[in-house]
Short mmCIF file of C-alpha atoms in Angstrom, two decimals:
data_model
loop_
_atom_site.label_atom_id
_atom_site.label_comp_id
_atom_site.label_asym_id
_atom_site.label_seq_id
_atom_site.Cartn_x
_atom_site.Cartn_y
_atom_site.Cartn_z
CA UNK A 29 22.88 -104.97 -47.20
CA UNK A 30 24.32 -103.50 -44.33
CA UNK A 31 29.19 -104.53 -43.62
CA UNK A 32 28.73 -104.35 -40.11
CA UNK A 33 32.26 -105.77 -38.00
CA UNK A 34 32.88 -106.77 -34.56
CA UNK A 35 35.50 -105.74 -32.21
CA UNK A 36 35.41 -105.91 -28.86
CA UNK A 37 31.64 -106.12 -28.00
CA UNK A 38 31.55 -102.85 -30.11
CA UNK A 39 30.19 -103.88 -33.50
CA UNK A 40 31.21 -101.13 -36.52
CA UNK A 41 27.98 -100.58 -39.62
CA UNK A 42 29.29 -99.29 -42.20
CA UNK A 43 26.20 -97.85 -45.19
CA UNK A 44 25.18 -97.75 -48.71
CA UNK A 45 25.15 -94.85 -50.03
CA UNK A 46 21.82 -95.84 -51.73
CA UNK A 47 20.72 -97.37 -48.26
CA UNK A 48 18.91 -95.18 -45.75
CA UNK A 49 20.35 -96.57 -42.11
CA UNK A 50 17.92 -95.25 -39.27
CA UNK A 51 19.50 -95.96 -35.52
CA UNK A 52 17.93 -95.75 -32.46
CA UNK A 53 19.64 -96.25 -28.14
CA UNK A 54 17.69 -97.06 -26.31
CA UNK A 55 14.06 -95.58 -28.26
CA UNK A 56 15.87 -92.97 -29.14
CA UNK A 57 17.47 -91.98 -32.49
CA UNK A 58 20.88 -91.40 -32.92
CA UNK A 59 22.03 -91.72 -36.64
CA UNK A 60 19.64 -91.05 -39.71
CA UNK A 61 21.28 -90.98 -43.40
CA UNK A 62 22.30 -92.99 -46.28
CA UNK A 63 25.13 -94.00 -46.58
CA UNK A 64 26.45 -93.78 -42.37
CA UNK A 65 29.77 -95.04 -40.75
CA UNK A 66 29.23 -95.52 -36.98
CA UNK A 67 30.33 -97.60 -34.65
CA UNK A 68 27.44 -99.27 -32.10
CA UNK A 69 26.26 -101.76 -29.16
CA UNK A 70 24.62 -104.37 -30.44
CA UNK A 71 22.51 -104.69 -26.92
CA UNK A 72 21.08 -101.84 -27.41
CA UNK A 73 21.01 -100.54 -30.82
CA UNK A 74 17.81 -100.92 -33.10
CA UNK A 75 18.89 -100.82 -36.53
CA UNK A 76 17.13 -100.02 -39.88
CA UNK A 77 17.80 -100.25 -42.89
CA UNK A 78 16.14 -99.26 -46.32
CA UNK A 79 17.12 -98.98 -49.94
CA UNK A 80 16.58 -95.54 -52.21
CA UNK A 81 17.57 -96.91 -54.94
CA UNK A 82 15.50 -96.72 -57.90
CA UNK A 83 13.58 -100.66 -57.80
CA UNK A 84 12.36 -103.03 -60.66
CA UNK A 85 9.48 -104.39 -60.36
CA UNK A 86 8.44 -107.07 -62.82
CA UNK A 87 4.94 -108.88 -62.33
CA UNK A 88 3.14 -111.24 -63.80
CA UNK A 89 -0.68 -111.96 -63.80
CA UNK A 90 -3.72 -113.08 -66.17
CA UNK A 91 -6.52 -110.97 -66.96
CA UNK A 92 -10.08 -112.05 -68.72
CA UNK A 93 -11.62 -109.50 -71.48
CA UNK A 94 -14.57 -108.75 -72.46
CA UNK A 95 -14.78 -111.94 -74.36
CA UNK A 96 -14.00 -114.13 -71.88
CA UNK A 97 -10.79 -114.68 -73.11
CA UNK A 98 -7.57 -115.29 -70.52
CA UNK A 99 -4.77 -113.15 -71.48
CA UNK A 100 -1.48 -112.29 -69.86
CA UNK A 101 0.08 -109.70 -69.08
CA UNK A 102 3.94 -108.85 -68.53
CA UNK A 103 4.59 -105.01 -66.40
CA UNK A 104 7.43 -103.30 -64.57
CA UNK A 105 7.02 -100.53 -62.72
CA UNK A 106 9.99 -98.94 -61.35
CA UNK A 107 9.91 -96.73 -58.13
CA UNK A 108 12.04 -95.58 -55.55
CA UNK A 109 11.57 -94.85 -51.74
CA UNK A 110 11.28 -91.14 -51.19
CA UNK A 111 10.30 -90.87 -47.16
CA UNK A 112 12.47 -93.50 -45.49
CA UNK A 113 11.68 -92.36 -41.90
CA UNK A 114 7.40 -93.33 -43.10
CA UNK A 115 8.13 -96.84 -44.99
CA UNK A 116 10.06 -98.10 -41.74
CA UNK A 117 7.49 -96.94 -39.51
CA UNK A 118 5.34 -98.88 -41.85
CA UNK A 119 6.97 -102.24 -43.58
CA UNK A 120 9.82 -103.69 -40.72
CA UNK A 121 13.71 -102.58 -42.60
CA UNK A 122 15.13 -103.99 -39.41
CA UNK A 123 18.45 -105.60 -39.24
CA UNK A 124 20.25 -108.06 -36.88
CA UNK A 125 23.23 -105.71 -35.72
CA UNK A 126 25.37 -109.20 -35.57
CA UNK A 127 25.23 -109.61 -39.43
CA UNK A 128 23.13 -106.73 -40.85
CA UNK A 129 20.33 -108.99 -42.11
CA UNK A 130 16.63 -108.24 -42.66
CA UNK A 131 14.92 -110.05 -39.50
CA UNK A 132 11.43 -110.02 -42.19
CA UNK A 133 11.12 -109.35 -46.38
CA UNK A 134 10.05 -105.71 -46.73
CA UNK A 135 10.34 -105.14 -50.33
CA UNK A 136 8.78 -108.66 -51.01
CA UNK A 137 5.67 -106.65 -48.92
CA UNK A 138 5.72 -103.44 -51.44
CA UNK A 139 6.33 -105.87 -55.06
CA UNK A 140 3.00 -107.40 -53.31
CA UNK A 141 1.10 -104.08 -52.85
CA UNK A 142 2.91 -102.93 -56.07
CA UNK A 143 1.72 -105.69 -58.05
CA UNK A 144 -2.35 -105.89 -56.25
CA UNK A 145 -2.61 -102.62 -56.85
CA UNK A 146 -1.44 -102.51 -60.33
CA UNK A 147 -3.35 -105.85 -61.56
CA UNK A 148 -6.66 -104.41 -59.76
CA UNK A 149 -6.06 -101.88 -62.73
CA UNK A 150 -5.26 -103.75 -65.22
CA UNK A 151 -8.43 -106.16 -64.46
CA UNK A 152 -11.07 -102.80 -64.90
CA UNK A 153 -10.03 -102.29 -67.89
CA UNK A 154 -9.13 -105.20 -70.06
CA UNK A 155 -12.42 -106.43 -68.23
CA UNK A 156 -14.44 -104.14 -71.30
CA UNK A 157 -12.04 -104.42 -74.07
CA UNK A 158 -12.05 -107.06 -76.42
CA UNK A 159 -8.88 -109.65 -76.87
CA UNK A 160 -8.84 -108.14 -80.71
CA UNK A 161 -8.71 -104.80 -79.29
CA UNK A 162 -6.56 -106.00 -76.32
CA UNK A 163 -4.44 -107.16 -78.68
CA UNK A 164 -3.94 -103.68 -80.75
CA UNK A 165 -4.66 -101.44 -78.02
CA UNK A 166 -4.30 -102.57 -75.12
CA UNK A 167 -0.50 -102.72 -74.14
CA UNK A 168 -1.20 -98.43 -74.40
CA UNK A 169 -4.29 -98.49 -72.05
CA UNK A 170 -2.93 -100.65 -69.46
CA UNK A 171 -0.54 -99.41 -68.83
CA UNK A 172 -1.96 -95.57 -69.14
CA UNK A 173 -4.98 -97.53 -66.49
CA UNK A 174 -1.68 -98.93 -64.34
CA UNK A 175 0.25 -95.44 -64.47
CA UNK A 176 -3.04 -93.21 -63.29
CA UNK A 177 -4.04 -95.98 -60.71
CA UNK A 178 -0.54 -96.42 -58.67
CA UNK A 179 0.11 -92.62 -58.81
CA UNK A 180 -3.75 -92.13 -57.56
CA UNK A 181 -3.57 -95.56 -54.40
CA UNK A 182 -3.46 -93.69 -51.17
CA UNK A 183 -1.75 -96.58 -49.46
CA UNK A 184 1.74 -95.57 -51.48
CA UNK A 185 2.67 -91.94 -50.34
CA UNK A 186 1.63 -93.44 -47.04
CA UNK A 187 3.81 -95.92 -46.91
CA UNK A 188 6.41 -93.39 -48.53
CA UNK A 189 6.90 -94.57 -52.34
CA UNK A 190 6.93 -92.70 -55.39
CA UNK A 191 6.55 -95.07 -58.61
CA UNK A 192 9.06 -93.96 -61.18
CA UNK A 193 8.41 -95.76 -64.46
CA UNK A 194 5.05 -98.14 -65.38
CA UNK A 195 6.22 -100.68 -68.96
CA UNK A 196 3.64 -103.53 -70.07
CA UNK A 197 5.88 -105.20 -72.26
CA UNK A 198 3.29 -108.26 -73.84
CA UNK A 199 -0.52 -109.32 -74.04
CA UNK A 200 -0.40 -112.67 -75.12
CA UNK A 201 -3.13 -114.88 -75.00
CA UNK A 202 -3.25 -118.31 -74.43
CA UNK A 203 -1.46 -120.92 -76.14
CA UNK A 204 -4.45 -122.61 -78.37
CA UNK A 205 -6.33 -118.82 -78.49
CA UNK A 206 -2.83 -116.90 -79.69
CA UNK A 207 -1.92 -119.77 -82.36
CA UNK A 208 -5.64 -120.19 -83.41
CA UNK A 209 -5.53 -116.88 -84.48
CA UNK A 210 -2.27 -116.22 -86.05
CA UNK A 211 -4.00 -119.21 -88.39
CA UNK A 212 -6.12 -116.25 -90.51
CA UNK A 213 -2.76 -114.29 -90.89
CA UNK A 214 -0.64 -117.22 -91.82
CA UNK A 215 -2.62 -118.49 -94.67
CA UNK A 216 -3.53 -114.98 -95.81
CA UNK A 217 0.80 -114.73 -95.46
CA UNK A 218 0.83 -118.09 -97.08
CA UNK A 219 -2.10 -117.44 -100.50
CA UNK A 220 0.40 -113.61 -100.81
CA UNK A 221 3.59 -116.51 -101.40
CA UNK A 222 1.14 -119.22 -103.45
CA UNK A 223 -0.14 -115.89 -105.06
CA UNK A 224 4.21 -114.41 -105.04
CA UNK A 225 4.55 -118.30 -106.29
CA UNK A 226 2.31 -118.82 -109.22
CA UNK A 227 3.39 -115.02 -110.40
CA UNK A 228 6.94 -115.98 -110.17
CA UNK A 229 6.45 -118.57 -111.76
CA UNK A 230 4.32 -117.54 -114.59
CA UNK A 231 6.51 -115.02 -115.50
CA UNK A 232 9.00 -117.99 -115.95
CA UNK A 233 7.02 -119.41 -118.74
CA UNK A 234 6.69 -115.71 -119.76
CA UNK A 235 9.74 -115.49 -119.92
CA UNK A 236 10.62 -118.79 -121.25
CA UNK A 237 7.82 -118.11 -124.03
CA UNK A 238 9.28 -115.52 -124.81
CA UNK A 239 12.76 -117.14 -125.08
CA UNK A 240 11.14 -119.94 -126.93
CA UNK A 241 10.11 -117.16 -129.49
CA UNK A 242 13.21 -115.16 -129.79
CA UNK A 243 14.43 -118.36 -131.05
CA UNK A 244 12.25 -119.37 -133.28
CA UNK A 245 12.36 -116.31 -134.50
CA UNK A 246 15.94 -115.83 -135.13
CA UNK A 247 15.96 -120.06 -136.01
CA UNK A 248 14.01 -118.42 -138.87
CA UNK A 249 16.28 -116.31 -139.62
CA UNK A 250 18.47 -117.37 -140.17
CA UNK A 251 17.42 -120.24 -142.19
CA UNK A 252 15.99 -117.85 -144.12
CA UNK A 253 18.94 -115.88 -144.45
CA UNK A 254 21.04 -119.47 -145.23
CA UNK A 255 18.26 -118.93 -148.18
CA UNK A 256 19.19 -116.19 -149.76
CA UNK A 257 23.28 -117.23 -148.85
CA UNK A 258 22.47 -119.78 -151.15
CA UNK A 259 20.62 -117.81 -153.95
CA UNK A 260 23.33 -115.75 -153.21
CA UNK A 261 26.47 -118.84 -154.12
CA UNK A 262 24.29 -120.15 -157.10
CA UNK A 263 23.85 -116.53 -158.05
CA UNK A 264 27.57 -116.16 -157.84
CA UNK A 265 29.26 -119.52 -158.51
CA UNK A 266 27.34 -118.64 -161.94
CA UNK A 267 28.05 -115.26 -162.30
CA UNK A 268 32.01 -116.72 -161.67
CA UNK A 269 30.81 -119.34 -163.95
CA UNK A 270 29.92 -117.78 -167.22
CA UNK A 271 32.69 -115.10 -165.89
CA UNK A 272 35.19 -118.31 -166.02
CA UNK A 273 33.44 -119.42 -170.12
CA UNK A 274 33.63 -115.42 -171.02
CA UNK A 275 37.20 -115.96 -170.40
CA UNK A 276 38.01 -119.27 -172.09
CA UNK A 277 36.57 -118.26 -174.75
CA UNK A 278 37.99 -115.10 -175.17
CA UNK A 279 41.42 -116.45 -173.86
CA UNK A 280 40.58 -119.74 -176.46
CA UNK A 281 39.37 -116.85 -178.84
CA UNK A 282 43.32 -114.85 -178.48
CA UNK A 283 45.66 -117.45 -178.79
CA UNK A 284 43.73 -119.16 -182.02
CA UNK A 285 43.98 -115.47 -183.38
CA UNK A 286 47.71 -115.69 -181.63
CA UNK A 287 48.28 -118.68 -183.49
CA UNK A 288 46.25 -117.96 -187.04
CA UNK A 289 49.10 -115.68 -187.30
CA UNK A 290 51.71 -117.12 -185.95
CA UNK A 291 51.27 -119.97 -188.68
CA UNK A 292 50.53 -117.25 -190.94
CA UNK A 293 54.13 -115.41 -190.50
CA UNK A 294 56.12 -119.52 -190.18
CA UNK A 295 53.59 -119.85 -193.49
CA UNK A 296 55.17 -116.14 -194.45
CA UNK A 297 58.26 -116.57 -193.68
CA UNK A 298 59.03 -120.47 -193.74
CA UNK A 299 58.09 -118.92 -198.19
CA UNK A 300 60.85 -116.26 -197.79
CA UNK A 301 63.01 -118.66 -196.55
CA UNK A 302 62.27 -120.35 -199.08
CA UNK A 303 62.51 -118.74 -201.70
CA UNK A 304 65.88 -116.97 -199.66
CA UNK A 305 66.71 -120.75 -200.23
CA UNK A 306 65.90 -120.72 -203.45
CA UNK A 307 67.64 -117.26 -204.30
CA UNK A 308 70.98 -118.61 -203.01
CA UNK A 309 71.24 -121.75 -204.49
CA UNK A 310 70.20 -120.38 -207.15
CA UNK A 311 73.01 -117.56 -206.62
CA UNK A 312 75.54 -120.46 -205.12
CA UNK A 313 74.71 -122.75 -208.23
CA UNK A 314 75.13 -119.89 -210.43
CA UNK A 315 77.96 -118.18 -208.61
CA UNK A 316 79.23 -121.88 -208.41
CA UNK A 317 78.14 -122.01 -212.69
CA UNK A 318 80.31 -119.18 -213.23
CA UNK A 319 83.43 -120.43 -211.10
CA UNK A 320 83.68 -123.86 -212.97
CA UNK A 321 83.31 -121.43 -215.85
CA UNK A 322 85.85 -119.27 -215.22
CA UNK A 323 88.84 -122.09 -213.96
CA UNK A 324 87.55 -124.30 -216.62
CA UNK A 325 88.87 -121.00 -218.67
CA UNK A 326 91.45 -120.56 -216.63
CA UNK A 327 93.05 -124.11 -216.92
CA UNK A 328 92.09 -124.24 -221.83
CA UNK A 329 95.59 -123.53 -222.10
CA UNK A 330 97.46 -125.04 -219.16
CA UNK A 331 99.26 -128.43 -220.11
CA UNK A 332 99.06 -131.16 -218.35
CA UNK A 333 101.40 -131.23 -216.69
CA UNK A 334 100.63 -127.99 -214.87
CA UNK A 335 97.39 -129.54 -214.51
CA UNK A 336 98.94 -132.56 -212.58
CA UNK A 337 100.28 -131.11 -210.26
CA UNK A 338 97.93 -128.52 -209.22
CA UNK A 339 95.25 -131.79 -208.69
CA UNK A 340 98.04 -133.33 -206.86
CA UNK A 341 98.80 -129.80 -204.85
CA UNK A 342 93.99 -130.24 -204.74
CA UNK A 343 95.00 -133.34 -203.50
CA UNK A 344 97.63 -132.87 -200.67
CA UNK A 345 95.22 -130.39 -199.10
CA UNK A 346 92.61 -132.87 -199.17
CA UNK A 347 95.04 -135.55 -198.04
CA UNK A 348 95.38 -136.09 -193.96
CA UNK A 349 98.40 -134.80 -192.35
CA UNK A 350 101.03 -137.36 -192.77
CA UNK A 351 103.88 -137.49 -190.37
CA UNK A 352 106.96 -139.51 -192.27
CA UNK A 353 106.08 -141.39 -195.62
CA UNK A 354 108.88 -143.86 -196.64
CA UNK A 355 109.06 -144.42 -200.87
CA UNK A 356 110.94 -147.63 -202.00
CA UNK A 357 113.09 -147.69 -204.83
CA UNK A 358 110.71 -149.84 -206.54
CA UNK A 359 108.36 -146.64 -206.73
CA UNK A 360 110.39 -144.13 -206.72
CA UNK A 361 112.25 -145.59 -209.57
CA UNK A 362 108.28 -146.04 -211.02
CA UNK A 363 106.65 -142.94 -210.40
CA UNK A 364 110.38 -141.20 -212.37
CA UNK A 365 109.32 -143.81 -214.71
CA UNK A 366 106.17 -141.62 -215.17
CA UNK A 367 107.06 -138.28 -214.69
CA UNK A 368 109.86 -139.33 -217.33
CA UNK A 369 107.17 -140.56 -219.89
CA UNK A 370 104.73 -137.87 -219.35
CA UNK A 371 107.43 -135.34 -219.54
CA UNK A 372 108.31 -136.73 -223.30
CA UNK A 373 105.30 -137.65 -224.93
CA UNK A 374 103.65 -133.57 -223.57
CA UNK A 375 104.81 -132.14 -226.48
CA UNK A 376 103.93 -134.60 -228.76
CA UNK A 377 101.10 -133.95 -227.71
#
């Protein structure tokens, strides 16, 4: 849409670079080209604006295959207007001099022309193709057929149109047919999934069995080793008991031998001690007898008074310590009398 401004009865048009503007005044072409900017009077001007950029035309139509199945075709055609003069002459691209809006709908006319042409060629190729083949290889064949058909269509160059590219997005059957077609694949996928599940379960069961067997084998091995351990412990206990018994026997024999040796030594020592004591006693007795005999021999020639004095001395040696002695006159008189009597009678005896 052209940008038009008003100034005191004049109009100014400013076109876009992708829009080809044609200005006729009084039947004569005054301006012709893309991206123009000029002043004009609306009462005498006839304007046309033809887009020259690439345009996308999305189309959806239904077709029937050779096995009488309806399919929906989704395609996109890219085109451009390469000859704006021819297009403006064949289609109504005129715009309002005051607003710049198209008076008609030229792009819809182009879209109808392209859609009908593409649909005609697509119907032609799909009518000779089964549904299964169309779903497998139909996109490529339909695209090639539409592209070749549009390129060979004489109305398009005569309208100044060039087809740039053709794309077929999808070929879809009816929803019921699509669900029916999906069913075998879904069943196969489900079967494969079930098979994978069963295989996984089988593998899990096999692994559990292997684990159980390993655990059982481990328990059997542990029991066998425990039995060996019990036997070894019994053997060790018996060996230890035998060694303890042997050690006790050796210890008892050694103790008995030591006791016998101690008894023999004690007996020998007792006998020797007895002999020694007997010998010592005999020698002491003999010495005492000899001393007594000598003592007696010594005192054979001593008078009685001397013997009494020695007796008193010996007695005094054996008496306890006396700090003081009190002699009464009576005791002293008697003692002196006795001493005198003894002295007088001694020589006579």
